[in-house]
Coordinates of C-alpha atoms and ligand atoms in Angstrom, one line a residue:
M1 CA 9.5 -20.2 -3.1
R2 CA 9.4 -21.9 0.0
N3 CA 9.6 -25.9 0.2
V4 CA 6.1 -27.7 1.9
F5 CA 6.8 -29.5 4.8
V6 CA 4.1 -32.3 5.4
L7 CA 3.9 -33.5 8.7
L8 CA 2.7 -37.2 10.1
L9 CA 3.2 -36.4 13.6
W10 CA 2.4 -33.0 15.2
T11 CA 2.1 -34.0 18.9
G12 CA 4.9 -34.8 21.4
L13 CA 7.2 -32.7 18.9
C14 CA 7.2 -29.6 21.6
T15 CA 10.9 -28.1 21.8
A16 CA 10.5 -26.0 24.4
S17 CA 12.8 -26.0 27.3
S18 CA 11.5 -28.8 30.4
S19 CA 12.7 -25.9 32.5
A20 CA 10.3 -23.1 33.2
Q21 CA 11.9 -20.9 31.6
Q22 CA 10.9 -20.3 27.4
Q23 CA 13.8 -20.8 25.2
S24 CA 11.4 -21.3 21.9
F25 CA 7.8 -21.7 21.2
T26 CA 6.3 -23.8 18.4
Y27 CA 3.2 -23.1 16.0
T28 CA 2.1 -25.5 13.8
L29 CA -0.4 -24.3 11.4
R30 CA -2.3 -27.3 10.1
L31 CA -4.6 -27.1 6.9
T32 CA -4.9 -30.8 5.4
D33 CA -8.5 -30.3 4.4
P34 CA -8.5 -27.1 2.5
T35 CA -12.8 -27.7 2.0
L36 CA -13.0 -26.8 5.1
D37 CA -13.0 -23.0 6.5
R38 CA -10.8 -23.4 9.7
V39 CA -7.2 -23.8 10.5
E40 CA -5.6 -25.6 13.4
I41 CA -3.0 -24.5 14.6
V42 CA -1.0 -26.2 17.9
F43 CA 1.4 -24.2 20.0
D44 CA 3.8 -25.8 21.9
T45 CA 4.8 -23.2 24.8
G46 CA 6.2 -25.8 27.4
P47 CA 5.5 -25.0 31.6
F48 CA 5.7 -21.6 32.4
R49 CA 6.7 -20.4 36.2
E50 CA 3.3 -18.8 36.6
E51 CA 0.9 -20.9 38.2
E52 CA -1.9 -19.0 35.7
V53 CA -1.4 -17.8 31.9
R54 CA -3.4 -15.9 30.0
F55 CA -3.2 -16.3 26.5
F56 CA -4.9 -14.1 23.7
L57 CA -5.3 -13.1 20.1
P58 CA -4.1 -9.6 19.2
A59 CA -7.6 -6.9 19.1
W60 CA -5.8 -5.5 16.3
A61 CA -3.2 -5.6 13.6
P62 CA -0.2 -3.2 13.0
G63 CA -0.6 -1.4 9.6
N64 CA -3.8 -1.4 10.1
Y65 CA -4.9 -0.2 13.8
Y66 CA -8.7 -0.6 13.9
V67 CA -10.0 -2.8 16.4
N68 CA -10.8 -6.3 15.1
D69 CA -10.9 -8.3 18.1
Y70 CA -9.4 -11.4 16.2
G71 CA -10.0 -13.5 18.8
R72 CA -13.4 -13.8 17.7
W73 CA -12.7 -16.4 15.1
I74 CA -11.5 -18.6 17.4
D75 CA -12.8 -21.3 18.8
S76 CA -11.9 -25.1 21.0
V77 CA -9.0 -23.3 22.5
R78 CA -7.8 -25.9 24.5
A79 CA -4.7 -26.7 26.6
F80 CA -2.7 -29.9 27.5
D81 CA 0.1 -31.2 29.8
S82 CA 3.2 -33.2 27.9
L83 CA 1.4 -36.3 29.0
S84 CA -1.8 -34.5 26.8
R85 CA -3.9 -34.4 29.6
P86 CA -6.2 -31.6 29.5
L87 CA -5.6 -28.7 31.5
K88 CA -8.0 -26.2 32.7
V89 CA -9.1 -23.0 30.4
H90 CA -11.3 -20.1 31.0
R91 CA -12.7 -17.6 28.4
A92 CA -12.1 -14.1 30.2
G93 CA -12.5 -11.6 27.4
I94 CA -13.1 -11.6 23.4
N95 CA -9.0 -12.3 23.2
E96 CA -8.4 -13.7 25.8
W97 CA -8.4 -17.0 27.6
R98 CA -6.7 -17.8 30.8
I99 CA -5.3 -20.8 31.5
G100 CA -4.6 -22.5 34.9
D101 CA -1.6 -25.4 36.5
A102 CA 0.5 -23.3 33.6
R103 CA 3.6 -25.1 35.5
R104 CA 2.3 -28.3 33.7
L105 CA 1.7 -26.5 30.4
A106 CA 2.7 -28.5 27.3
R107 CA 0.6 -27.0 24.9
I108 CA -2.2 -24.7 23.9
T109 CA -4.6 -26.1 20.4
Y110 CA -7.0 -23.7 18.7
T111 CA -8.8 -23.6 15.6
A112 CA -9.2 -20.0 13.7
R113 CA -12.2 -19.7 11.0
D114 CA -12.1 -17.8 8.0
I115 CA -12.7 -14.4 8.2
P116 CA -15.3 -12.9 5.9
E117 CA -14.8 -9.4 5.0
D118 CA -17.2 -7.2 7.3
S119 CA -16.3 -3.9 7.3
L120 CA -14.5 -1.2 5.4
E121 CA -11.6 -1.1 7.6
S122 CA -11.2 -4.7 7.7
L123 CA -9.2 -5.0 4.7
P124 CA -8.6 -8.4 3.5
T125 CA -4.7 -7.7 3.7
T126 CA -5.3 -7.7 7.6
L127 CA -8.0 -10.8 7.5
N128 CA -7.7 -14.9 6.9
E129 CA -8.5 -16.4 3.3
I130 CA -9.3 -20.3 3.9
T131 CA -10.3 -21.1 1.0
P132 CA -10.1 -24.8 -1.7
R133 CA -8.1 -22.8 -3.9
Y134 CA -5.1 -21.0 -1.8
F135 CA -4.5 -20.3 1.7
Y136 CA -3.6 -16.4 3.0
A137 CA -3.1 -15.4 6.8
N138 CA -2.4 -12.1 7.9
G139 CA -0.4 -13.2 11.3
P140 CA -3.1 -11.7 14.2
T141 CA -5.6 -14.0 12.4
V142 CA -4.1 -17.1 13.6
F143 CA -1.1 -16.7 16.2
G144 CA -2.0 -16.1 19.8
Y145 CA 0.5 -15.2 22.0
V146 CA 1.0 -15.6 26.2
D147 CA 1.0 -12.6 28.2
G148 CA 4.5 -11.3 29.1
H149 CA 6.4 -13.4 26.5
L150 CA 6.2 -11.8 23.7
A151 CA 10.0 -11.5 23.6
V152 CA 10.8 -15.8 23.1
P153 CA 11.6 -16.8 19.5
C154 CA 9.4 -18.6 17.7
S155 CA 9.8 -21.5 15.2
L156 CA 6.6 -21.9 12.5
R157 CA 5.6 -25.3 10.7
T158 CA 3.3 -25.9 7.8
V159 CA 1.4 -28.8 7.6
F160 CA -0.7 -27.9 3.8
P161 CA -1.6 -30.5 1.0
A162 CA 0.9 -32.2 -0.3
D163 CA 0.9 -30.2 -3.5
W164 CA 1.3 -26.6 -2.6
K165 CA 3.6 -24.2 -2.1
V166 CA 3.9 -22.0 1.3
W167 CA 5.5 -18.3 1.1
S168 CA 6.3 -16.5 3.7
S169 CA 9.2 -13.8 4.5
L170 CA 10.2 -15.3 7.6
D171 CA 13.6 -16.9 8.1
S172 CA 13.4 -20.9 6.3
V173 CA 14.6 -23.3 8.8
A174 CA 14.8 -26.7 6.5
P175 CA 13.7 -29.3 7.6
F176 CA 11.3 -27.7 10.1
G177 CA 9.7 -24.6 8.1
F178 CA 10.7 -21.0 9.8
H179 CA 12.0 -19.2 12.6
A180 CA 11.3 -15.9 13.6
D181 CA 12.9 -13.9 16.4
D182 CA 9.8 -12.9 18.3
Y183 CA 6.3 -12.5 18.5
D184 CA 5.8 -9.4 16.8
Q185 CA 8.2 -11.1 13.7
L186 CA 6.2 -13.9 13.8
I187 CA 3.0 -12.1 13.2
D188 CA 4.1 -9.5 10.3
C189 CA 5.4 -12.1 8.3
P190 CA 1.9 -13.1 6.5
V191 CA 1.6 -16.8 5.4
L192 CA 0.3 -17.5 1.5
A193 CA 0.0 -21.2 0.5
G194 CA -1.8 -22.5 -2.4
P195 CA -1.2 -25.1 -5.5
S196 CA 2.3 -25.0 -7.2
T197 CA 1.1 -23.6 -10.2
I198 CA 0.7 -20.1 -8.3
E199 CA 3.2 -17.8 -10.7
E200 CA 5.9 -17.1 -8.7
H201 CA 9.3 -14.5 -9.8
R202 CA 12.1 -14.5 -8.5
F203 CA 15.1 -11.5 -8.7
E204 CA 17.4 -9.3 -8.0
V205 CA 18.3 -5.8 -7.6
N206 CA 21.8 -4.6 -6.4
G207 CA 22.6 -8.3 -5.2
V208 CA 19.5 -8.4 -2.6
P209 CA 16.9 -10.9 -3.2
Y210 CA 12.9 -10.4 -4.3
I211 CA 9.8 -12.8 -4.7
A212 CA 7.1 -11.9 -6.5
V213 CA 4.2 -14.3 -5.6
F214 CA 0.9 -14.2 -8.4
N215 CA -2.2 -15.9 -6.9
S216 CA -4.7 -14.6 -9.5
E217 CA -7.4 -15.7 -10.8
T218 CA -6.3 -14.8 -14.5
K219 CA -3.3 -14.4 -15.7
V220 CA -1.6 -11.3 -15.4
P221 CA 1.2 -9.0 -17.0
S222 CA 3.9 -10.0 -14.4
D223 CA 7.1 -9.2 -16.2
S224 CA 5.6 -5.6 -16.9
L225 CA 4.6 -5.5 -13.6
V226 CA 8.1 -7.4 -11.8
E227 CA 10.4 -3.9 -14.5
Y228 CA 8.1 -1.2 -12.7
M229 CA 9.0 -3.4 -9.1
K230 CA 12.5 -3.0 -10.2
S231 CA 12.0 0.5 -11.0
L232 CA 10.5 1.4 -7.7
I233 CA 13.3 -0.5 -5.6
S234 CA 16.3 1.0 -7.2
Y235 CA 15.0 4.4 -6.5
H236 CA 13.8 3.3 -3.1
T237 CA 17.7 2.5 -2.7
A238 CA 18.6 4.8 -4.0
F239 CA 16.6 7.9 -2.0
F240 CA 17.9 6.0 1.6
N241 CA 20.6 4.2 0.5
E242 CA 19.8 1.3 2.2
V243 CA 17.1 -1.7 2.0
P244 CA 16.3 -2.6 5.2
F245 CA 15.9 -6.5 4.7
R246 CA 18.3 -9.6 3.5
Q247 CA 14.8 -10.8 1.3
Y248 CA 11.7 -9.4 -0.2
Y249 CA 8.1 -10.8 -0.4
F250 CA 5.5 -9.1 -2.6
L251 CA 2.2 -11.4 -2.0
F252 CA -0.1 -10.7 -4.5
N253 CA -4.1 -12.2 -5.0
F254 CA -6.1 -10.5 -7.6
F255 CA -9.3 -11.4 -7.7
V256 CA -12.2 -10.7 -10.5
S257 CA -14.7 -12.7 -9.4
T258 CA -15.1 -10.7 -6.1
Y259 CA -14.6 -7.0 -5.5
R260 CA -11.4 -7.3 -2.5
Y261 CA -9.4 -3.8 -2.3
G262 CA -6.5 -3.4 0.3
A263 CA -3.0 -3.5 0.5
L264 CA -0.5 -4.1 3.8
E265 CA 3.0 -3.4 4.6
H266 CA 5.3 -5.6 6.7
S267 CA 9.2 -5.7 7.7
N268 CA 10.1 -7.2 4.8
S269 CA 7.2 -8.0 2.7
S270 CA 3.8 -6.9 1.3
A271 CA 0.5 -8.6 0.6
Y272 CA -1.7 -7.8 -1.7
F273 CA -5.9 -7.5 -2.9
L274 CA -7.2 -6.3 -5.7
R275 CA -8.3 -5.9 -9.4
P276 CA -5.6 -8.0 -11.6
P277 CA -4.1 -5.7 -14.0
V278 CA -6.0 -6.8 -17.8
N279 CA -2.6 -6.4 -20.1
A280 CA 0.1 -3.8 -19.8
R281 CA -1.1 -1.0 -21.0
G282 CA -1.2 1.8 -18.4
L283 CA 0.2 -0.4 -15.8
R284 CA 2.9 2.5 -15.4
H285 CA 0.3 4.4 -13.6
S286 CA -1.9 2.4 -12.7
T287 CA -3.0 1.8 -8.9
I288 CA -1.3 -1.3 -8.7
T289 CA 1.9 0.4 -9.0
Q290 CA 0.8 3.4 -6.8
V291 CA 0.2 1.2 -4.1
I292 CA 3.0 -1.0 -4.3
A293 CA 5.3 2.4 -4.2
H294 CA 3.4 3.3 -0.7
E295 CA 3.9 -0.1 0.6
F296 CA 7.3 -0.2 -0.1
F297 CA 8.2 3.7 1.5
H298 CA 5.9 2.2 4.5
L299 CA 9.6 -0.3 5.0
W300 CA 11.1 2.8 6.7
N301 CA 7.8 4.9 7.2
P302 CA 6.4 3.5 10.2
K303 CA 8.3 0.3 9.5
I304 CA 11.6 1.7 10.8
I305 CA 10.8 5.4 11.8
T306 CA 8.4 4.1 14.3
P307 CA 6.5 6.6 17.1
T308 CA 6.5 6.1 20.3
S309 CA 2.6 4.9 20.3
L310 CA 3.7 2.2 18.3
K311 CA 6.7 0.8 20.3
P312 CA 6.1 -1.8 21.9
F313 CA 3.2 -2.7 20.0
K314 CA 0.2 -3.2 22.9
Y315 CA -1.9 -5.6 20.8
Q316 CA -5.1 -5.7 23.3
E317 CA -5.2 -1.9 23.3
G318 CA -6.6 0.4 20.5
P319 CA -3.7 2.5 19.3
R320 CA -3.8 5.9 19.4
V321 CA -1.0 7.8 17.1
H322 CA -0.6 11.4 16.7
S323 CA 1.0 11.3 13.6
M324 CA -0.9 8.8 12.0
W325 CA -1.0 11.9 8.8
F326 CA 2.6 11.3 8.8
I327 CA 2.2 7.8 8.8
E328 CA 0.0 7.4 5.7
G329 CA -0.3 10.8 4.4
L330 CA 3.8 11.8 4.2
T331 CA 4.1 7.9 2.4
E332 CA 0.9 8.7 0.1
Y333 CA 3.3 12.1 -1.1
Y334 CA 6.5 9.1 -1.0
A335 CA 4.6 6.9 -3.4
K336 CA 3.4 9.6 -5.6
L337 CA 7.2 11.3 -5.8
A338 CA 8.5 7.5 -6.0
L339 CA 6.6 6.9 -9.8
I340 CA 8.0 10.3 -11.3
R341 CA 11.3 10.6 -9.6
S342 CA 11.6 6.3 -10.7
G343 CA 11.1 7.6 -14.4
L344 CA 7.3 5.3 -14.8
V345 CA 5.3 8.1 -15.4
P346 CA 6.0 12.0 -16.9
R347 CA 5.4 15.5 -14.8
S348 CA 2.1 15.6 -16.1
F349 CA 0.9 12.8 -14.5
F350 CA 2.2 14.4 -11.1
Y351 CA 0.3 17.2 -11.7
E352 CA -3.1 15.6 -12.4
Q353 CA -2.5 13.6 -9.1
L354 CA -1.6 16.8 -7.5
R355 CA -4.7 18.5 -8.7
G356 CA -6.8 15.7 -7.2
L357 CA -5.4 16.3 -3.9
A358 CA -6.4 19.8 -3.8
L359 CA -9.9 19.3 -5.4
E360 CA -10.7 17.3 -2.2
N361 CA -8.9 20.0 -0.1
S362 CA -10.3 18.2 3.3
R363 CA -10.6 20.1 6.4
E364 CA -10.7 17.5 8.6
N365 CA -8.5 17.8 11.9
L366 CA -5.9 14.6 11.1
E367 CA -3.9 14.7 14.5
Q368 CA -7.3 13.9 16.0
L369 CA -8.7 11.6 13.0
G370 CA -5.6 9.7 13.8
L371 CA -6.2 9.0 17.3
K372 CA -8.9 7.3 16.6
A373 CA -7.9 4.9 13.5
G374 CA -8.7 2.2 16.6
E375 CA -12.5 2.6 16.5
L376 CA -12.8 4.1 12.8
G377 CA -9.5 2.7 10.5
V378 CA -7.8 5.3 8.7
A379 CA -9.3 8.1 7.4
P380 CA -9.5 8.1 3.8
S381 CA -8.5 11.9 4.1
M382 CA -5.7 10.9 5.6
Y383 CA -4.1 10.4 2.2
T384 CA -5.6 12.7 0.9
K385 CA -5.3 15.7 2.9
G386 CA -1.9 13.7 4.7
A387 CA -0.7 14.0 0.8
L388 CA -1.3 17.3 0.4
V389 CA 0.1 18.5 2.9
S390 CA 3.3 16.8 3.2
F391 CA 4.0 18.8 -0.3
L392 CA 2.6 21.9 1.2
L393 CA 5.3 21.5 4.1
D394 CA 7.9 20.2 1.4
I395 CA 7.7 23.7 -0.1
A396 CA 7.4 24.8 3.2
I397 CA 11.1 23.9 4.5
R398 CA 12.3 24.8 0.6
D399 CA 10.9 28.3 1.2
Q400 CA 12.2 29.0 4.4
T401 CA 15.5 27.6 3.7
G402 CA 16.3 29.2 -0.3
N403 CA 16.0 25.3 -1.4
Q404 CA 18.8 24.4 0.5
K405 CA 16.9 21.8 2.9
S406 CA 13.3 19.7 2.2
L407 CA 11.2 17.2 3.4
D408 CA 13.9 14.6 2.0
D409 CA 16.4 16.1 5.0
V410 CA 14.3 15.8 7.5
V411 CA 12.8 12.0 6.3
L412 CA 16.8 10.8 5.9
A413 CA 17.4 12.4 8.5
L414 CA 14.4 10.8 10.4
N415 CA 15.8 7.3 9.6
R416 CA 19.5 8.0 10.6
Q417 CA 18.4 9.8 14.0
F418 CA 15.9 7.5 14.9
G419 CA 15.6 4.6 13.2
H420 CA 19.5 3.1 12.7
E421 CA 19.3 3.9 16.4
G422 CA 16.0 2.0 17.3
R423 CA 14.8 4.4 19.1
P424 CA 11.1 6.0 18.4
Y425 CA 10.1 9.3 17.5
D426 CA 7.9 11.0 20.2
D427 CA 4.8 11.6 17.6
R428 CA 3.3 14.0 20.3
A429 CA 6.6 16.6 19.3
L430 CA 7.1 15.3 15.7
I431 CA 6.8 18.6 14.3
K432 CA 9.1 20.3 17.0
T433 CA 11.7 17.4 15.6
M434 CA 11.1 18.4 11.9
E435 CA 11.5 21.9 13.0
K436 CA 15.0 21.1 14.0
L437 CA 16.5 19.0 11.6
A438 CA 14.8 21.3 9.1
G439 CA 15.9 24.8 11.0
V440 CA 12.4 26.2 10.0
D441 CA 9.2 27.2 12.0
L442 CA 6.5 24.5 10.5
R443 CA 4.1 25.2 14.1
R444 CA 1.9 27.4 12.8
F445 CA 1.1 25.2 9.7
F446 CA 0.7 22.9 12.3
K447 CA -1.5 23.7 14.1
K448 CA -3.7 25.4 11.3
Y449 CA -3.9 23.0 8.7
I450 CA -2.9 19.4 10.1
S451 CA -4.4 19.5 14.0
G452 CA -6.6 22.2 12.7
T453 CA -9.4 22.6 10.2
D454 CA -8.5 25.9 8.0
A455 CA -8.5 25.6 4.5
V456 CA -6.0 24.7 3.2
P457 CA -4.0 27.7 1.1
V458 CA -3.1 25.4 -2.1
D459 CA -2.7 28.7 -4.5
E460 CA -0.3 29.6 -2.1
Y461 CA 2.2 27.0 -1.5
F462 CA 1.8 26.2 -4.9
R463 CA 3.0 29.2 -6.3
K464 CA 5.5 29.1 -4.0
G465 CA 6.3 25.7 -5.8
G466 CA 6.0 27.2 -9.0
L467 CA 3.0 25.9 -9.6
L468 CA -0.3 27.2 -10.8
Y469 CA -3.6 25.7 -9.3
T470 CA -5.7 27.5 -11.7
Y471 CA -8.1 27.1 -14.4
V472 CA -7.2 25.5 -18.0
Y473 CA -8.9 25.2 -21.2
P474 CA -7.9 21.9 -22.6
P475 CA -8.3 21.7 -26.2
F476 CA -11.6 21.7 -27.8
L477 CA -11.9 19.8 -31.6
G478 CA -15.4 19.1 -30.8
W479 CA -16.6 16.6 -33.3
G480 CA -18.2 13.7 -33.1
L481 CA -16.5 10.8 -35.8
D482 CA -17.7 7.6 -37.1
V483 CA -16.8 5.0 -39.9
D484 CA -19.7 4.3 -42.7
E485 CA -20.6 1.0 -44.3
G486 CA -18.0 1.3 -46.7
G487 CA -15.0 2.0 -43.6
Q488 CA -14.9 5.9 -44.5
L489 CA -14.4 8.3 -42.1
F490 CA -17.1 10.6 -41.6
V491 CA -18.3 13.6 -39.1
N492 CA -21.9 12.8 -37.2
A493 CA -21.7 15.9 -35.0
V494 CA -20.5 19.3 -34.4
A495 CA -20.4 21.1 -31.4
E496 CA -20.9 24.7 -31.1
Q497 CA -17.6 26.9 -30.3
S498 CA -15.0 24.3 -31.3
T499 CA -12.7 24.0 -33.6
A500 CA -14.4 21.6 -35.7
A501 CA -16.5 25.0 -35.7
A502 CA -14.0 27.7 -36.4
L503 CA -12.8 25.2 -39.3
G504 CA -16.2 25.3 -41.4
V505 CA -16.5 21.5 -40.5
R506 CA -20.4 20.0 -41.3
A507 CA -21.8 17.1 -40.3
G508 CA -22.0 14.7 -43.1
D509 CA -18.5 15.9 -43.9
I510 CA -16.3 12.7 -45.1
V511 CA -13.0 13.5 -43.6
R512 CA -10.1 12.2 -46.3
R513 CA -6.8 14.0 -44.4
I514 CA -6.3 15.4 -41.2
N515 CA -2.9 17.7 -40.9
G516 CA -1.2 16.2 -44.0
T517 CA -2.3 12.5 -43.4
D518 CA -4.6 10.6 -45.6
I519 CA -7.3 8.8 -44.1
P520 CA -7.2 4.2 -44.6
A521 CA -9.7 2.5 -44.8
D522 CA -8.9 0.3 -42.2
L523 CA -10.2 0.9 -39.1
D524 CA -7.1 0.2 -36.6
S525 CA -5.0 3.3 -38.7
V526 CA -8.1 5.4 -38.1
R527 CA -7.9 4.6 -34.3
S528 CA -3.8 5.3 -34.3
I529 CA -4.3 8.7 -36.2
M530 CA -7.7 9.7 -33.6
R531 CA -4.7 8.7 -31.0
K532 CA -2.8 11.8 -32.1
L533 CA -5.6 14.1 -32.0
D534 CA -6.2 13.8 -28.3
S535 CA -2.6 15.3 -27.6
V536 CA -3.1 18.6 -30.1
S537 CA -2.5 21.8 -27.9
V538 CA -4.4 24.9 -27.9
G539 CA -3.3 27.5 -31.0
E540 CA -1.8 24.4 -33.0
P541 CA -2.4 24.6 -36.7
V542 CA -4.8 22.0 -37.7
R543 CA -5.7 21.0 -41.3
V544 CA -8.4 19.1 -42.4
V545 CA -9.4 17.8 -46.0
V546 CA -13.0 17.3 -46.0
E547 CA -15.7 15.8 -49.3
R548 CA -18.7 17.2 -49.3
D549 CA -21.5 17.0 -52.0
G550 CA -18.8 15.7 -54.2
A551 CA -16.6 18.3 -53.8
S552 CA -13.4 17.9 -51.8
I553 CA -12.7 21.5 -49.3
D554 CA -9.9 22.7 -48.0
L555 CA -10.3 23.8 -43.9
H556 CA -7.6 25.1 -42.1
G557 CA -6.8 27.3 -38.5
T558 CA -5.8 26.8 -35.3
V559 CA -6.8 24.4 -32.3
I560 CA -9.2 26.2 -30.1
G561 CA -9.4 26.0 -26.2
N562 CA -12.7 24.4 -24.3
P563 CA -14.8 27.8 -23.7
L564 CA -16.1 25.6 -20.0
P565 CA -12.9 25.7 -18.2
N566 CA -11.2 22.4 -15.9
V567 CA -9.7 23.1 -12.8
G568 CA -5.5 21.9 -13.4
V569 CA -2.4 22.2 -12.1
V570 CA 0.6 23.7 -14.7
E571 CA 3.9 24.9 -14.6
D572 CA 3.9 28.2 -13.5
P573 CA 5.7 30.5 -16.4
D574 CA 6.1 33.6 -14.6
A575 CA 7.5 31.7 -11.9
G576 CA 10.8 33.4 -10.5
A577 CA 13.8 31.8 -10.0
T578 CA 13.4 30.2 -6.3
A579 CA 9.8 28.8 -7.3
T580 CA 11.8 27.1 -10.6
A581 CA 14.0 25.9 -8.1
I582 CA 11.7 24.2 -5.9
R583 CA 9.8 22.7 -8.6
E584 CA 12.6 21.0 -10.2
G585 CA 14.0 20.5 -6.5
I586 CA 11.2 18.3 -6.4
F587 CA 11.6 15.9 -9.0
R588 CA 14.9 14.8 -8.0
I589 CA 16.7 12.3 -5.8
P590 CA 18.7 14.0 -3.3
Ligands
ZN1 ZN1 -0.2 3.1 4.0

C-alpha cells in the first residue's frame, strides 16, 4: 500500500536546481476530479543551458514495442518561467514540442487524456485508464521527457481524491511521493490508484516483499492466486538463484463488463488486464497463472538479459529487435516449464500445451517479424512458434551434448555474462553467442526454423526428447446419460463402436451400478461418479449393472479407444536412454 499525498499547493514547489544544470526533475500527477477523462501533469524542470529544448512523449512503450505515438493524447502543453510567465511553445511533431527561452524555463504543464484501445497491438497495460472508479497509467502515456536529459533523477508526486490509495513500484519518499533514478525507471513503474477498498495482499518469499493489488469488478479467489504466485516466485528464485529487485508489485485489473486482455512486464512489477477468475477451481493452470509466469520470466529476459537494440531505449524510433523470438518465444516456453517445474500442473498439462504449439506449427520467419514489431506489434506466432523452436533448441542442445548442457545453461550463462555485467548482448549475433555458451552447432537450426520458413521438424525433435507427436485414441465410453424425474440414471443414447455398445448397453437402460458402486439418487453423487469415469484408460476393465424391462443385467468388458484419433503428445515407450534422460532433464530445475 502506498499513501495518498494530497497537495494543496502544487505551483512554486519546484525542486530543480537554480543553476542551469539539472539535479532533479519533479513530476506532479493530478487527478482531483476522476469524472473527467484527463489527468493534469506538472513537470518542474528548472532552467536549461540550451536556448531551446525539445519536449517529447515516447512513441512506444518498452515491452510492447508497437509505435503508438503517445503524444496523440496530450493537450495544452504550456511552459512557464519561475515567475509563472508563459514561454514560447511550438508543436514540432506528433510527439514533440519545442520550448524557447529554455534558460528561463521553470516548468512544463500539460494534460493527458484517457486512451481508448484502438487496435489489438495497443494492449490495455500499455495505455492509460482514467475512470471514476480507478486510474491506471503506463508511464509513457503520461510522462514526457526533455531530449538529452533522460539521466536526471526524478521525483513523482501524486494528487488523487482523498480516499484513494496509490500503488507504484517506485521507491516511496515520504512525504513527497516517489523517487526514480532516471526517466527509464520512472516510466517503467506504472501507477494504479483507486478507492481504499481495492484488495491488496502483502507477502514475502525468501524475505523479499511482494504486493499484489486486485482492482477487480468482482470478488476473486485472491488467496489461491497468491499461493500460486508464491510457487512461481520460489521456482524462479531457485532457477536464477536471485531476484533482481528489492520489492515487487503485481497490479491486477479484472473486468467482466468489458473485454480487456493484456499484461506487461516491468523491472519490479507487472500489470494485468484480464477476465477475473470465478473461483479457485482450475486456477492453477489458468491463463492468469500462465501469464504471471510469463511476465515473471521477463524480469530477466529482456529486462536484465537485454539486446543492444533495446539499450539505450530510443523512445522516438520504432524498435528493430532481431531476437524478438528469444524475448517472447523463449519466455513463453519457460512460462510453460515454470508451471510444471513449480509443481502447479502435471506433465500431461505440459504435453497438452506442446500439442497446441505443434498443431500451430507456423512457418513464419520470426527474425523478420521481430524487426516489424514497431509497425505490427509482437506477432502471435512469436509466442507459439517462438515457444516451439525454443523447446526444440533445448532438445537440440541436450541431444548434441549427451544431456550435459541445456537451454537452462545458456540462459543462466547469458544472465551471468551479460545481465550481471550490465552489458547488452548483440541480438544480431545471439545464436553465435548461444553456440559458444552451449558448445554446439545451432546455426543450421536457426537459419531454417527461426530466420527461415522451413517446416519445423516436430516429430524428429520430439523423438530425440523421448516424446511422440502422434495419433492418440482417447477412451470412448460412448453413452449419453441423463437423470429421470424419479432421480434414476438412465441411458438415452449409445454410439456405434463405443465401449457402451461393446458391453451391450442399450438406450433406455437404467444404470444401477458402475464398477461396483451403486448409483445413488442424488445428483451431486452421480456427478462425482461421472467425473471418475472421465479418467478411465483404454484397456481398463469396466462393469455396469443395468435394469432393463424389470430385469437386472450384469455387463462387463474393457474400455475401448475412439476409432477417430486425436493428435497428441505422449511419452515414447520405446525411447532410448539418451532420449529418456533428455525428457527427464527438461522437467528438472538445474
Ligand atoms: Zn511477453
